[in-house]
Coordinates of C-alpha atoms in Angstrom, one line a residue:
M1 CA -15.8 53.0 -5.3
T2 CA -18.4 50.8 -3.7
G3 CA -18.2 47.9 -1.2
T4 CA -20.4 45.4 0.5
R5 CA -21.5 46.0 4.0
T6 CA -23.5 43.6 6.3
E7 CA -26.1 45.6 8.4
L8 CA -27.3 44.3 11.7
P9 CA -30.8 45.1 13.1
T10 CA -30.8 47.3 16.2
G11 CA -30.4 45.2 19.3
G12 CA -29.5 42.1 17.3
A13 CA -26.5 39.9 18.0
Q14 CA -23.2 41.1 16.4
I15 CA -22.0 38.8 13.6
D16 CA -18.8 37.0 14.5
W17 CA -16.9 37.7 11.3
I18 CA -16.7 41.5 11.9
A19 CA -14.6 40.8 14.9
L20 CA -11.7 39.8 12.6
A21 CA -11.5 43.2 10.9
P22 CA -12.1 45.9 13.6
Q23 CA -10.7 48.8 11.6
R24 CA -13.0 48.1 8.7
C25 CA -15.8 47.5 11.2
A26 CA -15.3 51.0 12.6
V27 CA -15.4 52.7 9.2
E28 CA -18.3 50.8 7.7
T29 CA -20.6 50.2 10.7
G30 CA -19.6 52.8 13.1
C31 CA -18.9 50.4 16.0
D32 CA -15.9 50.5 18.3
P33 CA -12.8 48.7 17.0
V34 CA -12.8 46.0 19.6
Y35 CA -12.7 42.2 19.0
I36 CA -16.2 40.9 19.5
Q37 CA -15.0 37.3 19.0
P38 CA -11.4 36.1 19.7
V39 CA -9.4 34.8 16.8
R40 CA -9.0 31.5 18.6
R41 CA -12.7 30.9 18.5
F42 CA -12.7 31.5 14.7
D43 CA -10.0 28.9 14.3
R44 CA -11.9 26.5 16.4
Y45 CA -15.0 27.0 14.4
I46 CA -13.2 26.3 11.1
L47 CA -11.5 23.3 12.6
R48 CA -14.8 22.0 13.9
E49 CA -16.3 22.3 10.4
H50 CA -13.5 20.2 9.1
N51 CA -13.1 17.6 11.9
G52 CA -16.5 16.1 11.6
P53 CA -16.3 15.3 7.8
F54 CA -12.7 14.3 8.3
W55 CA -13.4 11.6 10.9
F56 CA -16.5 10.4 9.0
A57 CA -14.5 10.1 5.7
L58 CA -11.6 8.4 7.5
V59 CA -14.0 5.7 8.9
V60 CA -15.7 5.2 5.6
I61 CA -12.6 5.0 3.5
T62 CA -10.9 2.7 5.9
L63 CA -13.9 0.4 5.8
V64 CA -13.8 0.4 2.0
L65 CA -10.2 -0.7 2.2
V66 CA -11.0 -3.4 4.8
I67 CA -13.9 -4.7 2.7
D68 CA -11.5 -4.9 -0.3
F69 CA -9.0 -6.8 1.8
V70 CA -11.4 -9.2 3.4
P71 CA -12.0 -11.6 0.5
D72 CA -8.2 -12.2 0.1
V73 CA -7.7 -13.6 3.6
V74 CA -11.0 -14.6 5.1
S75 CA -11.5 -17.9 3.2
M76 CA -7.9 -18.9 3.8
V77 CA -8.0 -18.0 7.5
I78 CA -11.3 -19.5 8.3
S79 CA -10.7 -22.7 6.4
K80 CA -7.7 -23.4 8.6
G81 CA -9.6 -23.2 11.9
L82 CA -7.6 -20.4 13.5
A83 CA -8.6 -18.8 16.7
T84 CA -10.5 -15.5 16.7
S85 CA -7.4 -13.7 18.2
V86 CA -5.3 -14.7 15.2
I87 CA -8.0 -13.3 12.8
I88 CA -8.0 -10.1 14.8
Q89 CA -4.2 -9.9 14.5
V90 CA -4.4 -10.2 10.7
F91 CA -6.8 -7.2 10.5
V92 CA -5.0 -5.0 13.0
L93 CA -1.6 -5.5 11.4
N94 CA -2.9 -4.8 8.0
L95 CA -4.9 -1.8 9.3
S96 CA -1.6 0.1 9.4
W97 CA -1.0 0.4 5.6
M98 CA -4.8 1.2 5.2
L99 CA -4.5 4.2 7.6
A100 CA -1.4 5.4 5.7
L101 CA -3.5 5.7 2.6
S102 CA -6.9 6.7 4.1
V103 CA -5.6 9.7 6.2
P104 CA -4.6 11.9 3.2
M105 CA -7.8 11.0 1.4
A106 CA -9.9 11.8 4.5
V107 CA -8.2 15.2 4.7
L108 CA -9.2 15.9 1.1
S109 CA -12.8 14.7 1.7
G110 CA -13.1 16.7 4.9
T111 CA -11.7 19.9 3.2
L112 CA -14.1 19.6 0.3
M113 CA -17.2 19.0 2.5
A114 CA -16.2 21.7 5.0
F115 CA -15.7 24.5 2.5
G116 CA -18.5 23.2 0.4
R117 CA -20.9 23.6 3.4
L118 CA -19.4 27.1 4.3
S119 CA -19.8 28.2 0.7
S120 CA -23.3 26.9 0.3
D121 CA -24.5 28.7 3.4
S122 CA -22.8 31.9 2.2
E123 CA -20.5 32.0 5.3
I124 CA -17.4 32.3 3.0
L125 CA -19.1 35.3 1.4
A126 CA -19.8 36.8 4.9
M127 CA -16.2 36.3 6.0
K128 CA -14.8 37.9 2.9
A129 CA -17.2 40.8 3.2
S130 CA -15.8 41.3 6.7
G131 CA -12.3 41.6 5.5
V132 CA -11.2 38.0 6.1
S133 CA -9.3 36.5 3.1
L134 CA -9.5 33.0 2.0
Y135 CA -5.8 32.5 3.0
R136 CA -6.8 33.4 6.6
I137 CA -9.7 31.0 6.5
I138 CA -7.7 28.1 5.3
A139 CA -4.8 28.7 7.7
P140 CA -6.0 26.5 10.7
I141 CA -6.8 23.6 8.4
L142 CA -3.5 24.0 6.6
L143 CA -1.7 23.9 10.0
L144 CA -3.7 20.9 11.1
S145 CA -2.8 19.1 7.8
A146 CA 0.9 19.8 8.3
V147 CA 0.7 18.3 11.8
L148 CA -1.0 15.3 10.4
G149 CA 1.6 15.0 7.7
V150 CA 4.5 15.1 10.3
A151 CA 2.7 12.5 12.4
L152 CA 2.2 10.3 9.4
V153 CA 5.9 10.5 8.5
E154 CA 6.7 9.2 12.0
F155 CA 4.0 6.5 11.6
N156 CA 5.5 5.4 8.3
N157 CA 9.0 5.1 9.8
E158 CA 8.3 3.7 13.2
V159 CA 5.0 1.8 13.2
L160 CA 4.3 0.8 9.6
P161 CA 7.5 -1.2 8.9
D162 CA 7.1 -3.3 12.0
A163 CA 3.4 -3.9 11.3
N164 CA 4.2 -4.9 7.7
H165 CA 7.0 -7.3 9.0
Q166 CA 4.7 -8.9 11.5
A167 CA 1.9 -9.2 9.0
R168 CA 4.1 -10.9 6.5
L169 CA 5.3 -13.4 9.0
L170 CA 1.8 -14.1 10.3
M171 CA 0.4 -14.7 6.8
S172 CA 3.4 -17.0 6.0
D173 CA 2.6 -19.0 9.2
I174 CA -1.0 -19.2 8.2
R175 CA -0.2 -20.5 4.7
R176 CA 2.1 -23.2 6.2
K177 CA -0.7 -24.5 8.5
R178 CA -2.7 -27.3 7.0
P179 CA -6.4 -26.6 6.7
T180 CA -8.9 -28.1 9.1
L181 CA -10.2 -31.4 7.7
D182 CA -13.7 -31.1 6.3
L183 CA -14.7 -34.4 4.8
K184 CA -17.4 -34.4 2.1
P185 CA -19.1 -37.3 0.4
N186 CA -17.7 -38.4 -3.0
V187 CA -14.8 -35.8 -2.7
M188 CA -11.2 -37.1 -2.6
E189 CA -9.5 -35.7 0.5
D190 CA -5.8 -35.3 0.0
R191 CA -4.8 -32.9 2.8
I192 CA -3.9 -35.8 5.2
P193 CA -0.1 -36.3 4.9
G194 CA 0.6 -39.7 3.2
Y195 CA -3.1 -40.5 2.6
H196 CA -5.9 -40.0 0.1
L197 CA -9.3 -40.7 1.5
L198 CA -12.6 -41.2 -0.4
I199 CA -16.0 -41.7 1.4
K200 CA -19.1 -42.2 -0.7
S201 CA -21.6 -41.4 2.0
M202 CA -21.6 -40.3 5.6
D203 CA -24.1 -39.5 8.4
Q204 CA -23.1 -36.2 10.1
K205 CA -25.2 -37.1 13.3
T206 CA -23.9 -40.6 13.9
S207 CA -20.5 -40.4 12.1
A208 CA -21.4 -43.6 10.2
I209 CA -19.7 -43.9 6.8
A210 CA -20.0 -46.2 3.8
G211 CA -18.0 -46.9 0.7
V212 CA -14.6 -46.1 2.2
T213 CA -11.4 -46.1 0.1
I214 CA -8.0 -45.3 1.6
F215 CA -4.9 -44.9 -0.5
D216 CA -2.0 -45.3 1.9
Q217 CA 1.2 -43.9 0.5
K218 CA 3.1 -43.4 3.8
D219 CA 5.6 -46.1 2.7
Q220 CA 6.6 -45.2 -0.9
G221 CA 8.2 -48.7 -1.3
A222 CA 5.0 -50.5 -0.4
P223 CA 1.8 -48.5 -1.1
R224 CA -1.5 -50.1 -0.2
T225 CA -5.2 -49.6 -0.7
V226 CA -7.9 -50.2 1.9
V227 CA -11.6 -50.6 0.9
A228 CA -14.5 -51.1 3.3
K229 CA -18.3 -51.2 2.9
T230 CA -19.1 -49.5 6.2
G231 CA -17.5 -47.9 9.2
V232 CA -17.5 -45.2 11.9
M233 CA -15.4 -42.1 11.9
N234 CA -14.1 -40.3 15.0
Y235 CA -11.3 -37.9 16.0
S236 CA -8.7 -38.3 18.8
A237 CA -9.0 -36.1 21.9
D238 CA -6.4 -33.6 20.6
G239 CA -8.0 -33.5 17.1
R240 CA -4.8 -34.4 15.3
T241 CA -5.7 -38.0 14.4
L242 CA -8.6 -39.4 12.4
I243 CA -9.8 -42.8 13.7
L244 CA -11.6 -45.0 11.2
R245 CA -13.3 -48.2 12.5
L246 CA -14.0 -50.1 9.3
S247 CA -16.1 -53.2 8.8
D248 CA -16.2 -55.8 6.0
G249 CA -13.2 -54.7 4.0
E250 CA -10.0 -55.6 2.3
I251 CA -6.4 -54.5 2.2
H252 CA -4.6 -54.6 -1.2
E253 CA -0.9 -54.3 -1.3
V254 CA 2.2 -55.3 -3.3
D255 CA 4.9 -57.4 -1.7
P256 CA 7.8 -54.9 -1.2
A257 CA 10.4 -57.8 -1.4
D258 CA 8.9 -59.0 -4.8
P259 CA 6.8 -56.4 -6.7
R260 CA 5.5 -59.3 -8.9
K261 CA 3.6 -60.7 -5.9
Y262 CA 0.2 -59.2 -5.0
R263 CA -1.4 -59.6 -1.6
R264 CA -5.1 -59.2 -0.5
T265 CA -6.2 -59.3 3.1
A266 CA -9.8 -59.5 4.1
F267 CA -11.1 -58.3 7.5
Q268 CA -14.4 -58.0 9.4
Q269 CA -13.3 -55.3 11.8
Q270 CA -10.2 -53.1 11.6
V271 CA -9.2 -49.8 13.1
F272 CA -7.0 -47.3 11.1
Y273 CA -5.3 -44.2 12.5
L274 CA -4.6 -41.4 10.1
G275 CA -2.3 -39.0 11.8
G276 CA -1.4 -35.4 11.0
V277 CA -5.0 -34.3 10.3
E278 CA -4.3 -30.9 11.9
D279 CA -0.9 -29.5 12.8
E280 CA -0.3 -27.3 15.8
W281 CA -0.4 -23.5 15.2
S282 CA 2.9 -21.8 15.9
R283 CA 4.4 -18.4 15.2
T284 CA 7.8 -18.0 13.6
S285 CA 10.3 -15.1 13.7
S286 CA 12.8 -13.8 11.2
D287 CA 15.3 -10.9 11.0
Y288 CA 15.0 -10.6 7.3
R289 CA 13.0 -7.5 6.2
T290 CA 11.9 -6.3 2.8
D291 CA 12.0 -2.7 1.7
R292 CA 8.5 -2.0 3.0
E293 CA 9.4 -3.5 6.4
K294 CA 12.3 -1.0 7.0
S295 CA 12.4 2.6 8.1
S296 CA 14.0 5.4 6.1
A297 CA 17.2 5.2 8.2
Q298 CA 17.6 1.5 7.7
M299 CA 17.1 1.8 4.0
K300 CA 19.6 4.7 3.8
E301 CA 22.2 2.4 5.5
D302 CA 21.6 -0.3 2.9
I303 CA 21.9 2.2 0.0
A304 CA 25.2 3.5 1.4
A305 CA 26.5 -0.1 1.5
W306 CA 25.4 -0.9 -2.0
R307 CA 27.0 2.3 -3.4
Q308 CA 30.2 1.2 -1.8
A309 CA 29.9 -2.2 -3.4
I310 CA 29.5 -0.6 -6.8
V311 CA 32.9 1.1 -6.6
P312 CA 35.1 -2.0 -7.2
H313 CA 33.0 -3.0 -10.2
H314 CA 33.5 0.4 -11.8
S315 CA 37.2 0.2 -11.0
E316 CA 37.5 -3.2 -12.6
I317 CA 35.6 -2.0 -15.8
N318 CA 37.9 1.0 -16.1
R319 CA 41.0 -1.1 -15.5
V320 CA 40.0 -3.7 -18.1
C321 CA 39.1 -1.1 -20.7
S322 CA 42.3 0.9 -20.2
T323 CA 44.5 -2.2 -20.3
M324 CA 42.8 -3.4 -23.5
V325 CA 43.2 -0.1 -25.2
S326 CA 46.8 0.1 -24.2
A327 CA 47.5 -3.4 -25.5
L328 CA 45.8 -2.8 -28.8
L329 CA 47.9 0.3 -29.2
L330 CA 51.0 -1.7 -28.4
T331 CA 51.8 0.7 -25.5
A332 CA 51.0 -1.5 -22.5
P333 CA 53.8 -2.6 -20.3
A334 CA 54.4 -6.3 -20.2
T335 CA 53.4 -6.6 -16.6
A336 CA 50.0 -5.0 -17.2
V337 CA 49.3 -7.0 -20.3
S338 CA 50.2 -10.3 -18.7
D339 CA 48.0 -9.7 -15.7
V340 CA 46.6 -13.1 -14.9
S341 CA 43.3 -11.6 -13.7
L342 CA 42.7 -10.3 -17.2
P343 CA 42.2 -12.5 -20.2
L344 CA 44.9 -10.6 -22.1
A345 CA 48.0 -12.7 -21.5
D346 CA 49.1 -12.7 -25.1
V347 CA 47.1 -9.7 -26.5
T348 CA 50.1 -8.0 -28.1
F349 CA 50.4 -8.7 -31.8
Q350 CA 53.3 -10.8 -33.1
P351 CA 54.7 -9.8 -36.5
S352 CA 55.3 -13.4 -37.5
G353 CA 52.9 -16.3 -38.0
D354 CA 49.7 -17.0 -39.8
S355 CA 47.6 -13.7 -40.0
A356 CA 44.3 -15.6 -39.9
V357 CA 45.3 -17.4 -36.7
I358 CA 46.4 -14.2 -35.1
R359 CA 43.2 -12.5 -36.1
Q360 CA 41.1 -15.3 -34.6
R361 CA 43.0 -15.3 -31.4
A362 CA 42.6 -11.5 -31.1
L363 CA 38.9 -11.8 -31.7
D364 CA 38.6 -14.5 -29.0
R365 CA 40.4 -12.3 -26.5
V366 CA 38.1 -9.3 -27.4
R367 CA 35.1 -11.5 -26.8
R368 CA 36.4 -12.7 -23.4
V369 CA 37.1 -9.1 -22.4
T370 CA 33.6 -8.0 -23.6
S371 CA 32.0 -10.8 -21.6
L372 CA 34.0 -9.7 -18.5
I373 CA 32.8 -6.1 -18.9
Q374 CA 29.2 -7.3 -19.3
R375 CA 29.4 -9.3 -16.1
E376 CA 30.7 -6.3 -14.2
E377 CA 28.0 -4.0 -15.7
A378 CA 25.3 -6.6 -14.8
A379 CA 26.5 -6.5 -11.2
V380 CA 26.4 -2.7 -11.2
D381 CA 22.9 -2.7 -12.8
S382 CA 21.7 -5.1 -10.1
Q383 CA 23.0 -2.9 -7.3
E384 CA 21.5 0.3 -8.9
R385 CA 18.1 -1.4 -9.3
L386 CA 18.1 -2.1 -5.6
I387 CA 19.1 1.4 -4.8
N388 CA 16.3 2.8 -7.0
Q389 CA 13.8 0.5 -5.3
Y390 CA 14.8 1.6 -1.9
L391 CA 14.9 5.3 -2.9
I392 CA 11.3 4.9 -4.1
E393 CA 10.2 3.6 -0.8
I394 CA 12.0 6.3 1.1
Y395 CA 10.4 9.1 -1.0
K396 CA 7.1 7.4 -0.7
K397 CA 7.2 7.6 3.1
Y398 CA 7.4 11.4 2.8
S399 CA 5.4 12.1 -0.4
I400 CA 2.2 10.5 0.8
P401 CA 2.1 12.4 4.1
A402 CA 2.9 15.6 2.2
A403 CA -0.3 14.9 0.3
C404 CA -2.2 16.0 3.4
V405 CA -1.1 19.6 2.8
V406 CA -1.4 19.3 -1.0
F407 CA -5.0 18.1 -0.7
V408 CA -6.0 21.0 1.5
L409 CA -4.6 23.4 -1.0
V410 CA -6.7 21.9 -3.8
G411 CA -9.7 20.9 -1.7
C412 CA -10.4 24.4 -0.4
P413 CA -10.9 26.2 -3.7
L414 CA -12.8 23.2 -5.2
G415 CA -15.1 23.1 -2.2
V416 CA -15.8 26.9 -2.5
L417 CA -16.4 26.5 -6.3
A418 CA -18.7 23.5 -5.8
R419 CA -20.8 25.2 -3.1
R420 CA -22.1 21.9 -2.0
G421 CA -21.1 20.4 1.3
G422 CA -22.7 16.9 0.8
F423 CA -20.9 13.7 1.5
G424 CA -21.4 12.5 -2.1
V425 CA -19.7 15.5 -3.6
G426 CA -16.8 15.3 -1.1
I427 CA -16.2 11.6 -1.5
G428 CA -16.8 11.7 -5.3
V429 CA -14.3 14.5 -6.0
S430 CA -11.8 13.2 -3.5
L431 CA -11.9 9.7 -5.1
G432 CA -11.3 11.2 -8.5
L433 CA -8.3 13.3 -7.3
F434 CA -6.9 10.4 -5.3
L435 CA -7.2 8.0 -8.3
V436 CA -5.2 10.6 -10.3
Y437 CA -2.7 10.9 -7.5
W438 CA -2.3 7.1 -7.1
A439 CA -2.0 6.6 -10.8
F440 CA 0.9 9.0 -10.7
L441 CA 2.5 7.0 -7.9
I442 CA 2.1 3.6 -9.5
G443 CA 3.1 4.8 -13.0
G444 CA 6.0 6.8 -11.6
E445 CA 7.2 3.7 -9.6
E446 CA 7.0 1.6 -12.8
L447 CA 9.0 4.1 -14.8
A448 CA 11.6 4.5 -12.0
D449 CA 12.0 0.8 -11.8
R450 CA 12.8 0.8 -15.6
E451 CA 15.2 3.8 -15.0
F452 CA 13.2 6.1 -17.3
I453 CA 12.8 8.7 -14.5
S454 CA 14.5 9.3 -11.2
P455 CA 12.9 8.0 -8.0
F456 CA 12.4 11.6 -6.7
T457 CA 10.4 12.5 -9.8
A458 CA 8.4 9.3 -9.6
M459 CA 7.2 9.9 -6.0
W460 CA 7.0 13.7 -5.9
S461 CA 5.6 14.6 -9.3
A462 CA 2.0 14.0 -8.1
D463 CA 2.4 16.3 -5.1
I464 CA 4.1 19.0 -7.2
L465 CA 1.5 18.9 -9.9
I466 CA -1.6 18.8 -7.8
G467 CA -0.1 21.2 -5.3
G468 CA 0.6 23.7 -8.1
I469 CA -2.9 23.3 -9.4
G470 CA -4.3 23.9 -5.9
L471 CA -2.2 27.1 -5.4
V472 CA -3.5 28.5 -8.8
L473 CA -7.1 27.6 -7.9
L474 CA -6.7 29.1 -4.4
W475 CA -5.3 32.3 -5.9
S476 CA -8.0 32.5 -8.5
V477 CA -10.8 32.0 -6.0
T478 CA -9.3 34.4 -3.5
N479 CA -9.1 37.1 -6.2
E480 CA -12.3 36.1 -7.8
I481 CA -10.6 35.4 -11.2
T482 CA -12.3 32.7 -13.3
L483 CA -9.9 30.1 -14.7
L484 CA -12.3 27.3 -15.4
P485 CA -14.4 27.2 -18.6
R486 CA -17.9 28.6 -18.2
A487 CA -19.6 25.2 -18.8
I488 CA -17.6 23.6 -16.0
K489 CA -18.1 26.5 -13.6
E490 CA -21.8 26.6 -14.2
R491 CA -22.0 22.8 -13.5
L492 CA -20.0 23.2 -10.3
T493 CA -21.9 26.3 -9.0
S494 CA -25.5 25.3 -10.2
R495 CA -27.6 24.8 -7.1
R496 CA -30.9 25.9 -5.6
A497 CA -31.1 29.2 -3.8
G498 CA -30.6 28.6 -0.1
P499 CA -32.3 30.3 2.8
P500 CA -31.2 33.8 3.6
M501 CA -28.5 34.4 6.2
R502 CA -29.7 35.2 9.7
T503 CA -28.2 36.4 12.9
Q504 CA -28.2 34.5 16.2
N505 CA -31.7 35.8 17.1
G506 CA -33.1 34.8 13.7
T507 CA -33.3 38.3 12.2
P508 CA -32.5 38.3 8.4
L509 CA -29.2 40.0 7.4
V510 CA -29.5 42.8 4.8
T511 CA -26.6 43.7 2.5
Q512 CA -26.4 46.9 0.5
K513 CA -23.8 48.8 -1.5
V514 CA -22.1 51.6 0.3
A515 CA -19.4 54.1 -0.8
S516 CA -15.9 53.2 0.3
P517 CA -14.1 55.7 2.4

């Protein structure tokens, strides 16, 4: 048998990877079986290779989510003249759900770039030649991803619900606030409560206006219209009242006592005050929370209460069905059949009388019983839908953090196969995988809402599938077994030959075949 040995020039620096396999080092190179480099330093080196791309990918992915979020809120927030602090609150509160999504994706991107770089520089080959398996290489990153997953679970249960709750209340308060008045020529302004204002021309420097028309609908019983040729526009000191000093105008109104009478009043100078131009900004509070604003413990309490509420409905359905069957078989006791809570007071068949009438009465009673059962089933179905909805959110709080570990399992072998550590490859492959992962989540949630699959299957199928593929790929790369088609493998591994590996003093490394002991 033959094996691969890495020779070091005389007097050169010892390569770090040999330190991880001292017994093999003694056999193949003749050196003493002592650790040249502590294992802790090896772990730090692997983590350092991963941390840089991870943080870079985290910032870029979060910025992409922020940019996608900006158009939805900026126009609304800015148009209402809110303070800078309020705008910052909007972004900070919504940053929570962005981080919950970007952290697993950053783990995947960091893993792909780290192992792509190590593979492209032949460091993975050197480590494996020194007796270090790919399982040992991936161990520190796998441990780090598990820690990140646990931290993300706590974040999803402790921080994210409150942030979502405050963000919803804040956006609701912003929507209720009237926009800051921005008058434009020849544009009807209808945001002033009780008024419609049209100005044909205005001078922004002197606040002079011309061709003014005011439709005053404050008093619904006596609406009036004010027209003026010229005027001057100002705001009150607090900015909540629009002051119009109009000249050479008329007031047209209908007599509220007699609508048949029309009144026109001419004026040379008149001042009009239009209040409510801008309302005061205020924050509200609410104890009501949606499913995304609750922790797992809170949702489990609600689920337990709903399951208890379902029990009486099932009992009522069973009681109605059993009583109906007993009555039809003429075996029900009189007390059960004549129960006033059940529309079966006279369900027992009488031997005398018109058969058509008896048949019709029986059919009517069956319809009433069927309607009662359907109402009970609708109540049960409503409760079960709520339970499914909450179970989906509970599983989601754990399945997305678990993706940190899953993405390491699939990112490591893909990075080794790609042999490229560039940002484009890392982000590109991670985007593709994350789109597949997110499609599973969205599609699974939709199927679970329609009760085609269970909430557990909906939320965990992506982790199980991608994790299984990652384990198979990791096993195949570790054992150098090709599972991918040749065309795909050649496309992944095609690259220019890189520079030869060198030791710390710059001397090239030489590899040769030697006989195994």
